[in-house]
Coordinates of C-alpha atoms and ligand atoms in Angstrom, one line a residue:
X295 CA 219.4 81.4 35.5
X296 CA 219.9 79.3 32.4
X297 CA 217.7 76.4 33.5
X298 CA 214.7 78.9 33.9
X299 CA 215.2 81.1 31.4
X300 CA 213.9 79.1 28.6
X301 CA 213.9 80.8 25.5
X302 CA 210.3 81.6 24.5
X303 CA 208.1 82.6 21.7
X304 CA 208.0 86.1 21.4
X305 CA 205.3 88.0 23.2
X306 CA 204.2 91.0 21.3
X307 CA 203.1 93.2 24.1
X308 CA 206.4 93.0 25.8
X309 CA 207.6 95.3 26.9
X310 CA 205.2 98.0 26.3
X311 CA 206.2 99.6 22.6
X312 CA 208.2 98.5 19.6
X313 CA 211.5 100.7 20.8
X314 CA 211.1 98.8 24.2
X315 CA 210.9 95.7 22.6
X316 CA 214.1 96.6 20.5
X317 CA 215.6 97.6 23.7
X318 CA 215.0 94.7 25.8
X319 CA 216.5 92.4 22.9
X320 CA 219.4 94.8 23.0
X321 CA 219.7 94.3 27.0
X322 CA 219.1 90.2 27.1
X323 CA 221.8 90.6 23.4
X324 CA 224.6 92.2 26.0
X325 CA 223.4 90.6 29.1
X326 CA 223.7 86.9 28.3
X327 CA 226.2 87.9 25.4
X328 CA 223.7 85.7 22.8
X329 CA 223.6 87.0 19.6
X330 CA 221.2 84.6 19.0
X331 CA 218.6 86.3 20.6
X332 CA 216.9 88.2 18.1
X333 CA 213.0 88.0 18.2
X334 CA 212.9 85.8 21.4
X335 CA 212.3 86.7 24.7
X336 CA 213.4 85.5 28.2
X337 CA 211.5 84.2 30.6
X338 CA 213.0 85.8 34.2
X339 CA 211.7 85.3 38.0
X340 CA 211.8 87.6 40.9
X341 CA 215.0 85.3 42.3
X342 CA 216.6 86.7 39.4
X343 CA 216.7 90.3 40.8
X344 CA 218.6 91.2 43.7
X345 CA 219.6 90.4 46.6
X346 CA 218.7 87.0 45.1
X347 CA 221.5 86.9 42.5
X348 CA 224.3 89.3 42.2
X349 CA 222.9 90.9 38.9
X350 CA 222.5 94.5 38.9
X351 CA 222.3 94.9 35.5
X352 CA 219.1 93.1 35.5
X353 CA 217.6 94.5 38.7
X354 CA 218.3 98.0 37.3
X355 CA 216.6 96.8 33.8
X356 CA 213.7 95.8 35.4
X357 CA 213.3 98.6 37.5
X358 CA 213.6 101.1 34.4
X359 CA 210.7 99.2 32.8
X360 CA 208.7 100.2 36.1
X361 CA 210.0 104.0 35.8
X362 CA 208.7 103.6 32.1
X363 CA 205.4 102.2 32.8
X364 CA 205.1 105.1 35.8
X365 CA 205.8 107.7 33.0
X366 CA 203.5 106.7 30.6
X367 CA 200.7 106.8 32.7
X368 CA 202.4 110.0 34.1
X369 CA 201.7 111.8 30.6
X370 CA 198.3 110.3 30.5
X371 CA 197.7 111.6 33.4
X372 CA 198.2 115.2 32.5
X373 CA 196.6 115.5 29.3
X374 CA 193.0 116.7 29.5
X375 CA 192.1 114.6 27.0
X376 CA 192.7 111.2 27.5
X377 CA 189.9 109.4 29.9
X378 CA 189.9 110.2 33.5
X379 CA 189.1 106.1 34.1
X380 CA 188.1 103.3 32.3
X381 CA 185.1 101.8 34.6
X382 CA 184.4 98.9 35.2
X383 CA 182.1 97.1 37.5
X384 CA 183.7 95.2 40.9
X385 CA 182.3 91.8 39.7
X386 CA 184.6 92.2 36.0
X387 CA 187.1 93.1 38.1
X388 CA 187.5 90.2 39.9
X389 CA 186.4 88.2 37.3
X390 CA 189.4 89.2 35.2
X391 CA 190.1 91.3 32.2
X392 CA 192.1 90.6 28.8
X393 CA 195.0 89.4 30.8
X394 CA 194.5 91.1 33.8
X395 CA 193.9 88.3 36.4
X396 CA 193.6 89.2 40.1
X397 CA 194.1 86.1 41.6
X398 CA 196.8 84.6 43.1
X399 CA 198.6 81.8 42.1
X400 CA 201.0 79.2 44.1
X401 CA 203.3 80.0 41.7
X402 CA 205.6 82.4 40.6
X403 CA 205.1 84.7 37.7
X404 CA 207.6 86.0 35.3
X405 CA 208.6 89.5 35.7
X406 CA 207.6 89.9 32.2
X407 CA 203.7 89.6 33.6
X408 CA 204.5 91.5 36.7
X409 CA 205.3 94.2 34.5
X410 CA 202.0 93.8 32.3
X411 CA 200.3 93.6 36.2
X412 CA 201.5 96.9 37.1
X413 CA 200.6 98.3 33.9
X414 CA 197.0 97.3 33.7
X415 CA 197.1 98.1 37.5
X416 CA 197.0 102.0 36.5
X417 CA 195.1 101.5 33.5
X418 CA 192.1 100.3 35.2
X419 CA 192.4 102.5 38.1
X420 CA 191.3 106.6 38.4
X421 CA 194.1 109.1 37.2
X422 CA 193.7 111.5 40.3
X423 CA 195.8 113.8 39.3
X424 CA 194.4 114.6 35.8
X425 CA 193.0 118.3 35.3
X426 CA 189.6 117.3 35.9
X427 CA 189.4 114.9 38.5
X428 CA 187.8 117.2 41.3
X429 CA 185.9 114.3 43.0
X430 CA 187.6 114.1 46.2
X431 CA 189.5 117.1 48.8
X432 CA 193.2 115.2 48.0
X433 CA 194.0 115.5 44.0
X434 CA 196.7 116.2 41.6
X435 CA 199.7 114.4 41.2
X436 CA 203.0 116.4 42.6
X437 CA 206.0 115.4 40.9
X438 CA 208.4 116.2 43.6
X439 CA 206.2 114.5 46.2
X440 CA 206.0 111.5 43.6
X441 CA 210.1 111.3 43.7
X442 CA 209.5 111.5 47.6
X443 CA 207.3 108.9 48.0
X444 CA 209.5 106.5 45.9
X445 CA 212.5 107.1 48.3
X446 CA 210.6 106.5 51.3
X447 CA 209.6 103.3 50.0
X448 CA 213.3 102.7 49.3
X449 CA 214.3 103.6 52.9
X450 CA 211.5 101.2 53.8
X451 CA 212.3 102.1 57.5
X452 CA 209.7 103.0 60.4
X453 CA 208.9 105.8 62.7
X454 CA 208.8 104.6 65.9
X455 CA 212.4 105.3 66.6
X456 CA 215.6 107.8 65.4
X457 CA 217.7 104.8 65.6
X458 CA 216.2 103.4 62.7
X459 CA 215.0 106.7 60.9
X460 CA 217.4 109.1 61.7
X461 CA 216.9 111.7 59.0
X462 CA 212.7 111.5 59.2
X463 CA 212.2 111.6 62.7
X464 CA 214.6 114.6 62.0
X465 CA 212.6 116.1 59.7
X466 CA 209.4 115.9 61.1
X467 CA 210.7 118.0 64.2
X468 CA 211.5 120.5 61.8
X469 CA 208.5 120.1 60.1
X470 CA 206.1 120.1 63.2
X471 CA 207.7 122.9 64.6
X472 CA 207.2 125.2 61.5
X473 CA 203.3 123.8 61.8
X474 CA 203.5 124.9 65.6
X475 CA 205.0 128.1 64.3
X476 CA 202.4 128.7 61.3
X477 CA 199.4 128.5 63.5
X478 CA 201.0 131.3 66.1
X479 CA 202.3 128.4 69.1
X480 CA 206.0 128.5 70.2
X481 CA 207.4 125.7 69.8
X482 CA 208.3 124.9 73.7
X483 CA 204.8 124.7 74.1
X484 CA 203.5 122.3 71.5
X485 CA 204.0 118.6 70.4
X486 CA 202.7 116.7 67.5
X487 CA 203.0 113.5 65.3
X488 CA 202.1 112.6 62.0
X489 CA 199.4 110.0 62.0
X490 CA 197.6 107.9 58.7
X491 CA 194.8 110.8 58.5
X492 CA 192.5 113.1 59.4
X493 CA 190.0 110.9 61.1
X494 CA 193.0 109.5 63.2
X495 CA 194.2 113.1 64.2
X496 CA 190.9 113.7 64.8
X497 CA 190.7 110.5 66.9
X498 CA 193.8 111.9 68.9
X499 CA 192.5 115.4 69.7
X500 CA 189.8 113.8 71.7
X501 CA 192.1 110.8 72.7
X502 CA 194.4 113.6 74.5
X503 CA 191.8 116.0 75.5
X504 CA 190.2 113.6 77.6
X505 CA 193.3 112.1 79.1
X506 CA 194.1 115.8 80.0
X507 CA 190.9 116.3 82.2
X508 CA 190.8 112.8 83.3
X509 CA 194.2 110.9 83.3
X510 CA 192.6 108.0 85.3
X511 CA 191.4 106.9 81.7
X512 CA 194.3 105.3 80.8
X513 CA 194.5 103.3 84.3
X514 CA 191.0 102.2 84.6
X515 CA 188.7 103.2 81.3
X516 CA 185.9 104.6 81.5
X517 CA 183.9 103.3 84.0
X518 CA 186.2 105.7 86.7
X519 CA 184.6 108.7 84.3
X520 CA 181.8 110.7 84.6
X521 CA 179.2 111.0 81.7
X522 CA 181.5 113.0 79.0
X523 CA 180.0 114.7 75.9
X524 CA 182.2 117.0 73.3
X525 CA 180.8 118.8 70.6
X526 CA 180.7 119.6 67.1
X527 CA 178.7 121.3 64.4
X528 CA 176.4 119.9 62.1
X529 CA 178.8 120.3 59.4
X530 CA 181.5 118.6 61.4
X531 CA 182.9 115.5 59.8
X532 CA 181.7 112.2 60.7
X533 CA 185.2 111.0 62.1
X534 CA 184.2 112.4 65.4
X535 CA 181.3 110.6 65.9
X536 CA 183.5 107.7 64.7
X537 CA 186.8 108.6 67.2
X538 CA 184.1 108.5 70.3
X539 CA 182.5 105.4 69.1
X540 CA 186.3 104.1 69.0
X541 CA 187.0 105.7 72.6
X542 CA 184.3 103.8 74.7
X543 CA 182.4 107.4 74.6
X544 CA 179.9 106.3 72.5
X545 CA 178.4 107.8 69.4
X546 CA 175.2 109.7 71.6
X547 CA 177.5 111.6 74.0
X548 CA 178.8 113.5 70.7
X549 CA 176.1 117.1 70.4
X550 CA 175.6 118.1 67.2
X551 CA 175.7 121.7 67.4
X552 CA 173.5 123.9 65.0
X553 CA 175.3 126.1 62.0
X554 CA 174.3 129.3 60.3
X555 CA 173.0 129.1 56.8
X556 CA 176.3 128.8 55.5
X557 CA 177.3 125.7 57.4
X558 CA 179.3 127.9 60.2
X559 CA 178.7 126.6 64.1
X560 CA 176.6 129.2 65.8
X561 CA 178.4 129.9 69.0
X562 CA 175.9 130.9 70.9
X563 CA 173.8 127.2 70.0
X564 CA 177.4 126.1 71.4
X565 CA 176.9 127.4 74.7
X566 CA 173.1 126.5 75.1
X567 CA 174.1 122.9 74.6
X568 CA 177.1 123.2 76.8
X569 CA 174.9 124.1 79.4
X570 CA 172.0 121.9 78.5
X571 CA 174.5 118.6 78.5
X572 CA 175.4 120.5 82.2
X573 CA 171.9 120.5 83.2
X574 CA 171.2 117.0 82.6
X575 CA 174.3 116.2 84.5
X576 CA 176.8 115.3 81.6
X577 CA 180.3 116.5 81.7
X578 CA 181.4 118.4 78.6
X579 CA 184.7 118.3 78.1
X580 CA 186.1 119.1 74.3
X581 CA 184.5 121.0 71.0
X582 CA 185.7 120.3 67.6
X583 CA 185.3 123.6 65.6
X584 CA 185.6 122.5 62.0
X585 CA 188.2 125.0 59.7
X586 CA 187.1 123.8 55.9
X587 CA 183.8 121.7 56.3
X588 CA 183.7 118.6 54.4
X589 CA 181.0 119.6 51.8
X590 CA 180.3 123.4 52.0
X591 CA 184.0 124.6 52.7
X592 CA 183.0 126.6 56.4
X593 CA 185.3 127.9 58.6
X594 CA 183.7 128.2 62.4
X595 CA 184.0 131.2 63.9
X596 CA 187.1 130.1 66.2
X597 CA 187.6 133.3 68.3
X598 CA 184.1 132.9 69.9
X599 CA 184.3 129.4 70.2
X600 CA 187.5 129.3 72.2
X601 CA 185.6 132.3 74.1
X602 CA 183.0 129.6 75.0
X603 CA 186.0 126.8 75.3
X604 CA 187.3 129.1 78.1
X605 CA 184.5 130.2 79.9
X606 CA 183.5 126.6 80.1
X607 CA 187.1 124.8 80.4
X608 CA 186.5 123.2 77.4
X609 CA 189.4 121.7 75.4
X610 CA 189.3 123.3 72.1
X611 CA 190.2 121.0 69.0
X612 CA 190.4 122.2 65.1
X613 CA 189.6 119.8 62.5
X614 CA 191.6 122.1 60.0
X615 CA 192.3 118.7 57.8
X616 CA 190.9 120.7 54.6
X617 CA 191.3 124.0 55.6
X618 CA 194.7 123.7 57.0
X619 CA 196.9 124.7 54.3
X620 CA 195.0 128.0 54.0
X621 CA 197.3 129.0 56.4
X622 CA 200.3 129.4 54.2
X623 CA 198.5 132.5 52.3
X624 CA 198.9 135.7 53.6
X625 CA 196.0 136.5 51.6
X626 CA 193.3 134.5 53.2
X627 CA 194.6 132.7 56.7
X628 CA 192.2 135.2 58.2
X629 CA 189.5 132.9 57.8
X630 CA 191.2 130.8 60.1
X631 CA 191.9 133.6 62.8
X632 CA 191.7 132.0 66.4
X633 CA 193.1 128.7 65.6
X634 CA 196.1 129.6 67.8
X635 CA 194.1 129.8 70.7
X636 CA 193.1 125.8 69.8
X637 CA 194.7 123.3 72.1
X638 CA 195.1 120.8 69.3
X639 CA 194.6 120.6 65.8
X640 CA 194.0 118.5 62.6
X641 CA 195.9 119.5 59.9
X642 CA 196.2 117.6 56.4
X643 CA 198.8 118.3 53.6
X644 CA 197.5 116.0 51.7
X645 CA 194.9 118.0 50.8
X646 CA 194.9 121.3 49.9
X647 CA 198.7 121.2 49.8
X648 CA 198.7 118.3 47.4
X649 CA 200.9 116.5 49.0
X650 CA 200.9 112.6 47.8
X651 CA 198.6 110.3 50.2
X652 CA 198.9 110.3 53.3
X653 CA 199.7 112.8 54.8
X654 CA 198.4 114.4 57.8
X655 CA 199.5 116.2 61.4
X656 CA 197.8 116.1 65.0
X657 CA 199.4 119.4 66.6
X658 CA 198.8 119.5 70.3
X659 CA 199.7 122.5 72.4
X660 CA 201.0 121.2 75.5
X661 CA 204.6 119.2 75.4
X662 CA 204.2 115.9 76.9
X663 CA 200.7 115.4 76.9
X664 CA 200.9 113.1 73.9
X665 CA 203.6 110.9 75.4
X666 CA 202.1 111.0 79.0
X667 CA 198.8 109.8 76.9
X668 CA 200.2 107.2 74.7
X669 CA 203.0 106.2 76.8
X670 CA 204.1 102.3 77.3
X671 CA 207.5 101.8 77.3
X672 CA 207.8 98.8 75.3
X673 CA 211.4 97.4 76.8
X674 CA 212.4 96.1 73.3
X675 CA 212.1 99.2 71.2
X676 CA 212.4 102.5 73.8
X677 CA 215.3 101.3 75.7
X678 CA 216.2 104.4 77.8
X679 CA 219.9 103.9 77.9
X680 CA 220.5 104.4 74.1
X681 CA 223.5 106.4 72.5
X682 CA 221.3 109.5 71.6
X683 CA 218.8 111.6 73.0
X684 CA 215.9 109.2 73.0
X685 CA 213.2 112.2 72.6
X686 CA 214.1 111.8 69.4
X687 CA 212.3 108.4 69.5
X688 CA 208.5 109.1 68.6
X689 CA 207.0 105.6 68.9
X690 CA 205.7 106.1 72.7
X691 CA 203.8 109.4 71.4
X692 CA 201.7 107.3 69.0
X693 CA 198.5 105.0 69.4
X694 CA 200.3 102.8 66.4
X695 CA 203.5 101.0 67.0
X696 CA 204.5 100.9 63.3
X697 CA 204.2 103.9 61.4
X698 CA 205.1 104.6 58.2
X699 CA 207.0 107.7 56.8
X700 CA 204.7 110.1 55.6
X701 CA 207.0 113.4 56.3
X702 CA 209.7 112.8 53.3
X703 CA 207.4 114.0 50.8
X704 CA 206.7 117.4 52.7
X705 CA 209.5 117.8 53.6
X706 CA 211.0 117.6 49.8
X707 CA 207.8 119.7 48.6
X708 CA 208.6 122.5 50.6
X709 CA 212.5 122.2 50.3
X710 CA 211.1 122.6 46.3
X711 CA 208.1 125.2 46.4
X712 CA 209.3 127.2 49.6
X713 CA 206.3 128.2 51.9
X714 CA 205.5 131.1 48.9
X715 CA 204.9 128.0 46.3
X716 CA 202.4 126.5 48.3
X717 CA 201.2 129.9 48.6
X718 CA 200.4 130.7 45.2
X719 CA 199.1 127.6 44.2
X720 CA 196.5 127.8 47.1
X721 CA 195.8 131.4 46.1
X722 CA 195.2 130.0 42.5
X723 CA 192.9 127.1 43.6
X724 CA 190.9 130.3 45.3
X725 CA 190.8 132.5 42.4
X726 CA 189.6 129.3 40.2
X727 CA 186.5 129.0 42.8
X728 CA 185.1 132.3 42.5
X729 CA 185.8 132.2 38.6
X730 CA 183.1 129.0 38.5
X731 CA 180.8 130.6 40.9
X732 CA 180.7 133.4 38.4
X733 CA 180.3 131.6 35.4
X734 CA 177.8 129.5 36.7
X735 CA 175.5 132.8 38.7
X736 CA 175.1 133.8 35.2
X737 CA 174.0 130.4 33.8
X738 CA 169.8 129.9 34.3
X739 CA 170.5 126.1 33.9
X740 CA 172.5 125.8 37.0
X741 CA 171.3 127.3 40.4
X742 CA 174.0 127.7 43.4
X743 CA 173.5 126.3 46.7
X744 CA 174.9 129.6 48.0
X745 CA 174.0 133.0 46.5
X746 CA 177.6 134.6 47.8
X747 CA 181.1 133.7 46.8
X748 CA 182.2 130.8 48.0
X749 CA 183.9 131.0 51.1
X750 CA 186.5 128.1 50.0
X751 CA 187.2 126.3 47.0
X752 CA 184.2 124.3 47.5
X753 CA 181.2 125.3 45.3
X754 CA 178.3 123.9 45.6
X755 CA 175.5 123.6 42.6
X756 CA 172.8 122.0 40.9
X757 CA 172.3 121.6 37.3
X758 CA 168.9 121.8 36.1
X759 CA 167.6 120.2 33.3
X760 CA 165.4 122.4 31.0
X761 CA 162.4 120.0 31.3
X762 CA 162.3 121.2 35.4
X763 CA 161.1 124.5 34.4
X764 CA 158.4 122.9 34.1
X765 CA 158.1 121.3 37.0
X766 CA 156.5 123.8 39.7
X767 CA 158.8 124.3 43.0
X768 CA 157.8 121.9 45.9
X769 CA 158.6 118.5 46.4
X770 CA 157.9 116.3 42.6
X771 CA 160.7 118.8 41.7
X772 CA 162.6 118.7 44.0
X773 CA 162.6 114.3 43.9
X774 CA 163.1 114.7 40.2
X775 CA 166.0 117.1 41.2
X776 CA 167.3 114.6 43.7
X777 CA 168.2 112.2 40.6
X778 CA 170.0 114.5 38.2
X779 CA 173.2 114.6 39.9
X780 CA 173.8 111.0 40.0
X781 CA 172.9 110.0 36.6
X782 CA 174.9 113.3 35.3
X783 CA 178.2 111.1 37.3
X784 CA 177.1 108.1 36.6
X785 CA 177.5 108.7 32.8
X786 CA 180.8 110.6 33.5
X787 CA 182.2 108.2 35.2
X788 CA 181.2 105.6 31.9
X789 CA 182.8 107.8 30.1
X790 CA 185.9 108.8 32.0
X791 CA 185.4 112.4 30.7
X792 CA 185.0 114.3 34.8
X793 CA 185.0 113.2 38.1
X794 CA 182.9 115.3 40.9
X795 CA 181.4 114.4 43.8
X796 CA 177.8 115.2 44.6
X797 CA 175.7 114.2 48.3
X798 CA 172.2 115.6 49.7
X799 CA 172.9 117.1 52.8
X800 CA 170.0 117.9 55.6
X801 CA 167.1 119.7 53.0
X802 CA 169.1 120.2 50.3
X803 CA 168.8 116.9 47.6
X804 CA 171.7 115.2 45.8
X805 CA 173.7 118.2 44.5
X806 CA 177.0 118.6 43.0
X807 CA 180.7 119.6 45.1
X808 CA 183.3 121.2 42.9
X809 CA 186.6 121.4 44.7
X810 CA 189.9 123.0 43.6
X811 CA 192.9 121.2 45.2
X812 CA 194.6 120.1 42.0
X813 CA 197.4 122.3 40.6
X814 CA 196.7 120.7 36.9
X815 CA 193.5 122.2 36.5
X816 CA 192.8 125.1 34.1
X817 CA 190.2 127.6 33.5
X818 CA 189.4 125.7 31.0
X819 CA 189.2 122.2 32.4
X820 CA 185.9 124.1 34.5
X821 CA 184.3 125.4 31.0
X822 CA 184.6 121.8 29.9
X823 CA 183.2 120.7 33.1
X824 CA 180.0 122.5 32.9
X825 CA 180.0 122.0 28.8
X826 CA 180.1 118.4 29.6
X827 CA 177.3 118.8 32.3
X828 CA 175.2 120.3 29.9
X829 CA 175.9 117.6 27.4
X830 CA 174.8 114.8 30.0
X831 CA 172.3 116.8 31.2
X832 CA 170.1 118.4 29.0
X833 CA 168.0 115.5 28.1
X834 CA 167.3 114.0 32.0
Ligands
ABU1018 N1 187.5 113.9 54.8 C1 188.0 113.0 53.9 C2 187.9 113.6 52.5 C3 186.6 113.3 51.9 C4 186.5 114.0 50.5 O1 187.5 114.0 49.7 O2 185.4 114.4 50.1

């Protein structure tokens, strides 16, 4: 160490605050036993950590700087206050900032500037969890789920078998079968995985529910198939279209099916395009109903499409990726009432459970299917002759051979909350959308998408600046409308005071999405939220 560890002028930002400072001269004081060192610091390298050198003390130093760092921007996090981000553009980015340099060097660094890295690393990034950061479906910042993912990255291990992830392979039986058991299956009956998303679940509904109907796919592709379409409303998300671009079905054989005026499929529209796609001699084979639609928040009707599912021997998947966790409250899993009758589903904790990304489940109700699917019986990992019950090894279920453990942090959140704290902080998120709807029905400067409560904890709105009303309805106001909501972000985001999302969608111009999926917010982060939109607004 002593040949590299030059003693150096003192850096003033090291590390972090003056009682840092005074502690790291304490440490390097007991550590190299120099009373000399006073106002100096020490240069130190990666090789100085473990395993590279037998110095704990050092390792553990450094690694208590990191927990610092995390903390700090832990409490920034949650105080409504400080800025949400501080923006910059892509091309500063990679140009570099005041000491933040992105590029990569041929040589080491010191851990001194790692540690500046990682700090500048969260300070230029987006605090999702803060109390008003509603921009995206996964927010918040769970601290149990936080302590979960830093264990699984200590474990470092992978999926694919129980011999080298004994205790999460474990746990995601346990935790699959109380999914299984949540949406009304036995558990005999149903399989499952967790895979790196929604789209990817989705991906796997249709992946199995063709292989079901036509298990010569896997042999000899598609060209020993007929024609297949699936379905899926309007409001369905775009990760289908994706997942049959992906599976050789091809982006045109996927029917958009026409919702109500709440973004709902209509089931009987389902059925005239079944038959339709029949007529023309296509061969349906699998609807996605969506539970939670992307942007509005709609639950299909699921009893009368799995009416139409059976009539027609449809295989019946549920995107329930947002709506999922809806399912823990007693109060409102109604709206997802015929999900049991799915044959697979899409289910995200990550999102509405707030469960750190990622985190999401494909649940399929018919045992084997997955691995019969998936199957390839890679000699050097699945060795059948093992000392334990190889079912136990997942890797042959999967489409991925490595897969990273995303079941810790579940598993530790509902060890923590029990299924009852995930139930009233989803109940809460619910209450807090009906409380905005409220506050803004009564507001003339802000008109809702939908005149009815919100079916979710998606609300949908425009704000309208007070120089529209004088604009007459028709379509100069509604192109002057279409540019509100993305200069109202836009100067958010400058400012780092909100996030929210906003999109068109079919007739309807650029308007704003509020979602409630982070247990920080308050009543009164949404009063600020629409104080703040008035602020922006009132002069566009
Ligand atoms: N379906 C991915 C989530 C997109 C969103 O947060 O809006």
């Amino acid at each position: 160490m002593t040949e590299r560890c030059s003693q150096q002028v003192y850096n003033p930002w090291w590390p972090c605050s003056a009682t840092s400072v005074d502690c790291w001269v304490a440490f390097l004081r007991a550590h190299f036993r120099a009373e000399a060192v006073t106002d100096v610091t020490v240069y130190l390298f990666y090789s100085d950590l473990l395993p590279s050198k037998d110095d704990k003390d050092l390792t553990q130093y450094f690694l208590l700087q990191v927990v610092d760092i995390l903390l700090n921007y832990i409490k920034k996090t949650f105080d409504a206050k400080s800025k949400i981000l501080d923006f910059h553009h892509p091309h500063q980015l990679l140009e570099g900032l005041d000491g933040f340099n992105l590029n990569l060097s041929d040589h080491p660094e010191s851990l001194e500037q790692i540690l500046v890295d990682c700090t500048d690393t969260l300070k230029y990034g987006v605090k999702t969890g803060h109390p008003r950061y509603f921009n995206q479906l996964s927010s918040g910042l769970d601290m149990i789920g936080l302590a979960g993912e830093w264990l699984t990255a200590t474990a470092n291990t992978n999926m694919f078998t129980y011999e080298i992830a004994p205790v999460f392979t474990s746990m995601e039986a346990i935790l699959l079968k109380k999914m299984y058991e949540i949406i009304g299956w036995g558990e005999a009956e149903a399989d499952g995985i967790f895979s790196p998303g929604g789209s990817i679940s989705n991906l796997y509904g249709i992946l199995v529910a063709r292989y079901k109907l036509y298990p010569e796919i896997k042999t000899k592709g598609m060209a020993a198939l007929p024609c297949i379409v699936l379905f899926v409303s309007e409001q369905g998300h775009y990760s289908v279209k994706k997942a049959a671009a992906v599976l050789g079905i091809g982006v045109h054989h996927v029917i958009e099916v026409k919702c109500d005026e709440r973004g709902k499929m209509i089931p009987d529209e389902l059925e005239k395009n079944v038959l339709q796609a029949k007529t023309k001699g296509q061969a349906p084979f699998c609807v996605i109903a969506t539970a939670g639609s992307t942007v509005f928040g709609a639950f299909d009707p699921l009893h009368a499409i799995a009416d139409v599912c059976e009539k027609h021997k449809l295989w019946m998947h549920v995107d329930a990726a947002w709506g999922g966790g809806l399912l823990l409250s007693r109060k409102y899993s109604y709206k997802l009432s015929g999900i049991e009758r799915a044959n697979s589903v899409t289910w995200n904790p990550h999102k509405l459970m707030g469960v750190p990304l990622q985190c999401s489940a494909i649940l399929i109700r018919e045992k084997g299917l997955l691995e019969a699917c998936n199957q390839m019986q890679a000699g050097y990992l699945f060795q059948p002759d093992k000392l334990y019950n190889v079912d136990f090894d997942t890797g042959d279920k999967s489409i991925q051979c490595g897969r990273h453990v995303d079941i810790f942090k579940l598993w530790l959140m509902w060890k923590a909350k029990g299924t009852c704290g995930f139930e009233e902080q989803i109940n809460r998120y619910m209450e807090l959308a009906k409380y905005f709807y409220k506050v803004l029905k009564e507001k003339d400067n802000f008109q809702l998408v939908f005149d009815a409560e919100p079916e979710f904890t998606n609300v949908c709105f425009w704000y309208l600046p007070p120089r529209l009303k004088y604009i007459t309805k028709g379509l100069e106001r509604e192109q002057e409308l279409h540019k509100i909501a993305p200069k109202i972000k836009a100067r958010m985001t400058e400012e780092g005071t909100a996030m929210i999302s906003y999109q068109p969608c079919g007739d309807k111009v650029n308007f704003f999405r509020m979602i409630f999926s982070n247990p920080a917010t308050r009543q009164t982060d949404v009063d600020y939220l629409i104080d703040e939109m008035e602020r922006i607004g009132k002069d566009l």
